[in-house]
Coordinates of C-alpha atoms in Angstrom, one line a residue:
X1 CA -0.5 7.1 -21.9
X2 CA -1.5 10.0 -21.4
X3 CA -0.2 11.5 -17.7
X4 CA -2.7 11.2 -15.4
X5 CA -2.5 12.9 -12.2
X6 CA -4.2 10.4 -9.7
X7 CA -5.8 7.1 -11.1
X8 CA -6.9 3.9 -9.2
X9 CA -8.6 0.6 -10.7
X10 CA -9.8 -1.9 -9.0
X11 CA -10.4 -5.8 -10.2
X12 CA -12.8 -8.1 -8.6
X13 CA -12.0 -11.3 -7.6
X14 CA -12.5 -13.8 -9.8
X15 CA -15.6 -16.3 -9.2
X16 CA -13.2 -19.8 -9.1
X17 CA -10.6 -20.0 -6.9
X18 CA -7.1 -19.4 -8.7
X19 CA -3.7 -20.8 -7.9
X20 CA -1.9 -17.6 -9.5
X21 CA -1.1 -14.5 -8.0
X22 CA -4.3 -12.5 -8.2
X23 CA -4.4 -8.3 -9.2
X24 CA -6.5 -6.4 -7.0
X25 CA -5.8 -2.9 -8.0
X26 CA -3.0 -0.4 -9.7
X27 CA -2.7 3.1 -11.0
X28 CA -0.7 5.8 -10.9
X29 CA -0.1 9.0 -8.8
X30 CA 1.8 12.3 -9.7
X31 CA 2.9 13.9 -6.6
X32 CA 4.9 16.4 -8.7
X33 CA 1.7 17.8 -10.1
X34 CA -1.1 17.8 -7.9
X35 CA -2.5 21.1 -7.7
X36 CA -4.1 22.0 -5.8
X37 CA -2.9 19.1 -2.8
X38 CA -5.5 16.8 -2.5
X39 CA -6.4 15.2 1.3
X40 CA -3.7 13.7 2.8
X41 CA -2.9 9.9 2.3
X42 CA -2.5 8.5 5.8
X43 CA -0.5 6.0 6.9
X44 CA -1.6 2.4 5.9
X45 CA -1.7 -0.9 4.6
X46 CA -3.1 -3.5 2.7
X47 CA -4.8 -6.3 4.5
X48 CA -3.5 -9.8 2.5
X49 CA -2.2 -7.9 -0.1
X50 CA 1.3 -7.0 -1.8
X51 CA 2.0 -3.9 -3.0
X52 CA 4.1 -2.7 -5.5
X53 CA 5.5 0.8 -5.9
X54 CA 7.9 2.0 -9.3
X55 CA 9.0 5.2 -8.8
X56 CA 9.3 6.9 -12.3
X57 CA 10.8 10.3 -11.1
X58 CA 11.2 12.3 -8.2
X59 CA 12.8 11.3 -4.6
X60 CA 12.1 11.4 -1.1
X61 CA 11.8 8.9 2.1
X62 CA 9.2 5.9 2.2
X63 CA 7.9 5.0 5.9
X64 CA 7.9 1.4 6.4
X65 CA 7.0 0.3 9.5
X66 CA 8.8 2.1 12.2
X67 CA 11.6 2.4 9.5
X68 CA 12.7 5.0 6.6
X69 CA 14.4 4.7 3.6
X70 CA 15.9 7.2 1.1
X71 CA 14.1 6.7 -2.5
X72 CA 14.6 7.5 -5.7
X73 CA 13.8 7.5 -9.6
X74 CA 14.3 4.0 -11.1
X75 CA 13.3 2.1 -7.8
X76 CA 10.9 -0.1 -6.5
X77 CA 9.2 -0.3 -3.6
X78 CA 7.5 -3.6 -2.3
X79 CA 5.3 -3.9 0.7
X80 CA 4.3 -7.1 2.1
X81 CA 0.8 -7.7 3.4
X82 CA -0.3 -5.4 6.4
X83 CA 2.8 -3.4 6.3
X84 CA 2.1 0.3 7.2
X85 CA 3.7 2.8 4.8
X86 CA 3.7 5.8 3.2
X87 CA 4.9 7.6 0.5
X88 CA 3.5 10.4 -1.3
X89 CA 6.2 11.9 -3.2
X90 CA 7.3 11.5 -7.0
X91 CA 5.5 10.0 -9.9
X92 CA 4.6 6.8 -9.1
X93 CA 3.0 3.2 -11.1
X94 CA 2.0 0.8 -8.5
X95 CA 0.0 -2.2 -8.2
X96 CA -1.3 -4.5 -5.5
X97 CA -2.0 -8.8 -5.4
X98 CA -3.4 -11.5 -2.9
X99 CA -3.1 -15.3 -3.3
X100 CA 1.0 -15.1 -3.7
X101 CA 2.3 -18.0 -1.9
X102 CA 6.3 -18.8 -2.0
X103 CA 8.0 -21.4 -0.5
X104 CA 9.2 -20.8 3.4
X105 CA 7.3 -17.6 3.4
X106 CA 3.6 -16.6 5.4
X107 CA 0.5 -15.9 2.4
X108 CA 1.2 -12.6 0.8
X109 CA 4.5 -12.2 2.2
X110 CA 7.8 -12.2 -0.6
X111 CA 10.5 -10.4 1.4
X112 CA 12.0 -11.5 4.8
X113 CA 11.7 -9.5 7.7
X114 CA 15.6 -8.1 7.3
X115 CA 15.1 -7.7 3.9
X116 CA 15.3 -3.7 2.3
X117 CA 11.7 -3.1 0.6
X118 CA 13.8 -0.6 -2.0
X119 CA 14.9 -2.2 -5.0
X120 CA 17.4 -0.3 -7.8
X121 CA 15.9 -1.5 -11.3
X122 CA 19.1 -0.7 -13.2
X123 CA 18.6 -2.5 -16.9
X124 CA 15.2 -3.7 -15.7
X125 CA 13.8 -0.6 -15.6
X126 CA 11.9 -0.7 -19.0
X127 CA 10.5 -3.6 -18.8
X128 CA 8.9 -3.0 -15.2
X129 CA 7.6 0.5 -16.9
X130 CA 6.4 -1.4 -19.9
X131 CA 4.3 -3.7 -18.2
X132 CA 2.6 -1.4 -15.5
X133 CA 2.2 1.4 -18.3
X134 CA 0.3 -1.2 -20.6
X135 CA -1.7 -2.5 -17.7
X136 CA -2.7 1.1 -16.4
X137 CA -3.7 1.5 -20.5
X138 CA -5.7 -1.5 -20.6
X139 CA -7.6 -0.9 -17.3
X140 CA -8.6 3.0 -18.4
X141 CA -9.6 1.4 -21.6
X142 CA -11.9 -1.1 -19.6
X143 CA -13.0 -3.2 -22.6
X144 CA -14.8 -6.7 -22.3
X145 CA -11.2 -8.4 -22.7
X146 CA -9.4 -5.9 -20.0
X147 CA -9.6 -7.9 -16.8
X148 CA -8.3 -11.1 -18.5
X149 CA -5.6 -9.5 -20.2
X150 CA -4.5 -7.0 -16.8
X151 CA -4.3 -10.2 -14.8
X152 CA -2.2 -12.0 -17.4
X153 CA 0.4 -8.7 -17.9
X154 CA 0.6 -9.0 -13.5
X155 CA 1.6 -12.5 -13.9
X156 CA 4.6 -11.6 -16.0
X157 CA 5.2 -8.0 -14.0
X158 CA 5.3 -11.0 -10.7
X159 CA 7.7 -13.2 -12.7
X160 CA 9.7 -10.1 -13.3
X161 CA 9.7 -9.2 -9.5
X162 CA 10.6 -12.8 -8.5
X163 CA 13.5 -12.6 -10.7
X164 CA 14.5 -9.5 -9.3
X165 CA 14.3 -10.7 -5.7
X166 CA 16.4 -13.7 -7.0
X167 CA 18.9 -11.6 -8.2
X168 CA 19.7 -9.8 -5.1
X169 CA 20.0 -6.5 -6.9
X170 CA 18.1 -5.4 -3.6
X171 CA 20.1 -1.9 -2.4
X172 CA 22.2 -3.2 0.3
X173 CA 24.2 -0.2 0.9
X174 CA 20.5 1.7 1.7
X175 CA 19.8 0.8 5.2
X176 CA 16.9 2.5 6.9
X177 CA 17.6 6.3 8.2
X178 CA 17.0 5.8 11.3
X179 CA 19.6 6.7 13.7
X180 CA 20.0 3.3 15.5
X181 CA 21.3 0.2 13.7
X182 CA 19.7 -1.9 16.3
X183 CA 15.8 -1.2 16.9
X184 CA 15.1 1.1 20.2
X185 CA 12.3 0.2 22.8
X186 CA 10.0 2.9 21.1
X187 CA 10.4 1.1 17.5
X188 CA 10.0 -2.2 19.0
X189 CA 6.9 -1.2 20.7
X190 CA 5.9 0.7 17.0
X191 CA 6.3 -2.4 15.1
X192 CA 4.1 -4.4 17.8
X193 CA 1.4 -1.7 17.4
X194 CA 1.8 -1.8 13.5
X195 CA 1.4 -5.4 13.5
X196 CA -2.0 -5.2 15.5
X197 CA -3.0 -1.5 14.1
X198 CA -6.6 -2.5 13.9
X199 CA -7.0 -4.3 17.0
X200 CA -7.6 -1.7 19.2
X201 CA -4.7 -2.5 21.7
X202 CA -5.1 -0.6 25.2
X203 CA -2.1 0.8 26.8
X204 CA -2.2 -2.0 29.7
X205 CA -2.0 -4.6 26.7
X206 CA 0.9 -3.1 25.1
X207 CA 2.7 -2.8 28.5
X208 CA 2.0 -6.5 29.8
X209 CA 3.4 -7.5 26.2
X210 CA 6.6 -5.9 26.6
X211 CA 6.6 -6.4 30.5
X212 CA 6.7 -2.5 31.2
X213 CA 4.6 0.3 32.6
X214 CA 1.5 1.6 31.0
X215 CA 2.9 5.1 32.1
X216 CA 6.6 4.4 30.6
X217 CA 4.8 2.7 27.3
X218 CA 2.9 5.5 27.0
X219 CA 5.8 8.3 27.1
X220 CA 8.3 6.1 25.0
X221 CA 5.5 5.7 22.1
X222 CA 4.7 9.5 22.0
X223 CA 8.2 10.3 21.9
X224 CA 9.0 7.7 18.9
X225 CA 5.8 9.0 17.2
X226 CA 4.8 12.3 18.2
X227 CA 0.9 11.0 19.3
X228 CA -0.9 9.2 21.6
X229 CA -1.4 5.3 21.5
X230 CA -5.0 6.1 20.9
X231 CA -4.3 8.7 18.3
X232 CA -1.9 6.4 16.4
X233 CA -4.5 3.6 16.3
X234 CA -7.1 6.0 14.5
X235 CA -4.8 7.6 12.1
X236 CA -4.1 3.6 11.3
X237 CA -7.7 2.7 11.0
X238 CA -8.6 5.9 8.8
X239 CA -5.7 5.1 6.8
X240 CA -7.0 1.4 5.7
X241 CA -10.4 3.4 5.0
X242 CA -8.9 5.3 2.8
X243 CA -7.4 2.0 0.8
X244 CA -11.1 0.4 0.9
X245 CA -12.5 3.7 -0.5
X246 CA -9.8 4.2 -3.1
X247 CA -9.7 0.2 -4.1
X248 CA -12.9 -1.5 -3.7
X249 CA -16.6 -0.9 -4.2
X250 CA -17.5 -1.7 -0.2
X251 CA -19.8 0.7 1.4
X252 CA -19.5 3.1 4.0
X253 CA -21.0 0.9 6.2
X254 CA -19.5 -2.5 5.4
X255 CA -15.7 -0.6 5.7
X256 CA -16.9 0.6 9.2
X257 CA -18.2 -2.7 10.1
X258 CA -14.8 -4.1 8.6
X259 CA -13.1 -1.5 11.0
X260 CA -14.7 -2.4 14.3
X261 CA -17.0 0.9 14.3
X262 CA -20.0 0.6 16.1
X263 CA -21.4 2.8 13.8
X264 CA -21.3 4.5 10.1
X265 CA -21.5 8.0 11.3
X266 CA -18.3 7.5 13.9
X267 CA -16.4 5.8 11.1
X268 CA -17.1 9.4 8.8
X269 CA -16.7 11.7 11.5
X270 CA -12.8 10.4 12.4
X271 CA -12.3 10.5 8.9
X272 CA -13.3 13.9 8.3
X273 CA -11.5 15.2 11.6
X274 CA -7.9 13.6 9.8
X275 CA -8.5 13.7 6.5
X276 CA -10.6 17.0 6.3
X277 CA -13.4 15.8 3.5
X278 CA -16.0 13.4 3.9
X279 CA -15.8 9.8 2.9
X280 CA -18.4 10.0 0.0
X281 CA -16.4 12.7 -1.5
X282 CA -13.2 11.1 -1.1
X283 CA -14.2 8.1 -2.9
X284 CA -15.9 10.2 -5.9
X285 CA -13.3 12.6 -6.1
X286 CA -10.1 10.1 -6.2
X287 CA -11.6 6.3 -5.8
X288 CA -10.9 3.4 -8.4
X289 CA -12.9 2.6 -11.3
X290 CA -13.8 -1.3 -11.1
X291 CA -12.4 -2.9 -14.4
X292 CA -14.7 -5.1 -16.4
X293 CA -17.8 -4.3 -14.5
X294 CA -21.0 -4.1 -16.5
X295 CA -18.6 -4.8 -19.7
X296 CA -20.1 -7.5 -22.5
X297 CA -18.5 -8.3 -25.2
X298 CA -20.0 -6.7 -28.8
X299 CA -20.9 -9.0 -31.4
X300 CA -20.6 -7.5 -35.1

């Protein structure tokens, strides 16, 4: 497959409900070659979607909730649904899926809370590379069978993920690089806010949850994140808006409503302030191509 710098593809949900894990989006990022630098990808999450990232090259640090993990070439990172994360480095293949239900876990959660999200693939790397590259090639070709073929390949991919977890190839000696092994008060507060990033929690609500004063929560939160609670929540909503612009065909009005904005204009102004580009321009330059849209079978 020709090496693309920044590619997104997304698939609409099937008309009939499926009992199988369902691929929603896929693509590749090459942060090693992005010149000029694209607009920043903000700390974000995927609602009801598990995301998988395979690092073909490069190394760096992934932010996952309140924790940070060292990641290098040949690693797979798995994000449970609704997990805030950031990973702007390296050469990456990625995909996201919904309708995942494992015994003993909530929907679209496949890792236990205390499990490292970073897996070293070792001898399995070629298999994952092949499956992800094949899905991207098929999505790029976008023939009438592309959507079904991508779904079938994803199920093979997901079976390999389950084998990876079962074999416990997780990097047990790759703990978070935070200074403390136990969570600080600031990290606990941050995790709680991350779990409710779209709920517009007030300082008073957060303080009441932890039985602390609002002024103390405000100070500790700023020490932990470098910004106010309000600014952090705004950034989280804009990160979610980026995700929807990249991986769906929702209108900007629909995105604004889903994120609790009173008007589309309010979302646009905050998006411009943080990302430095209009939402419409961002989608036009970087948004995903829908796989299988308006494609019909050609008869000889």
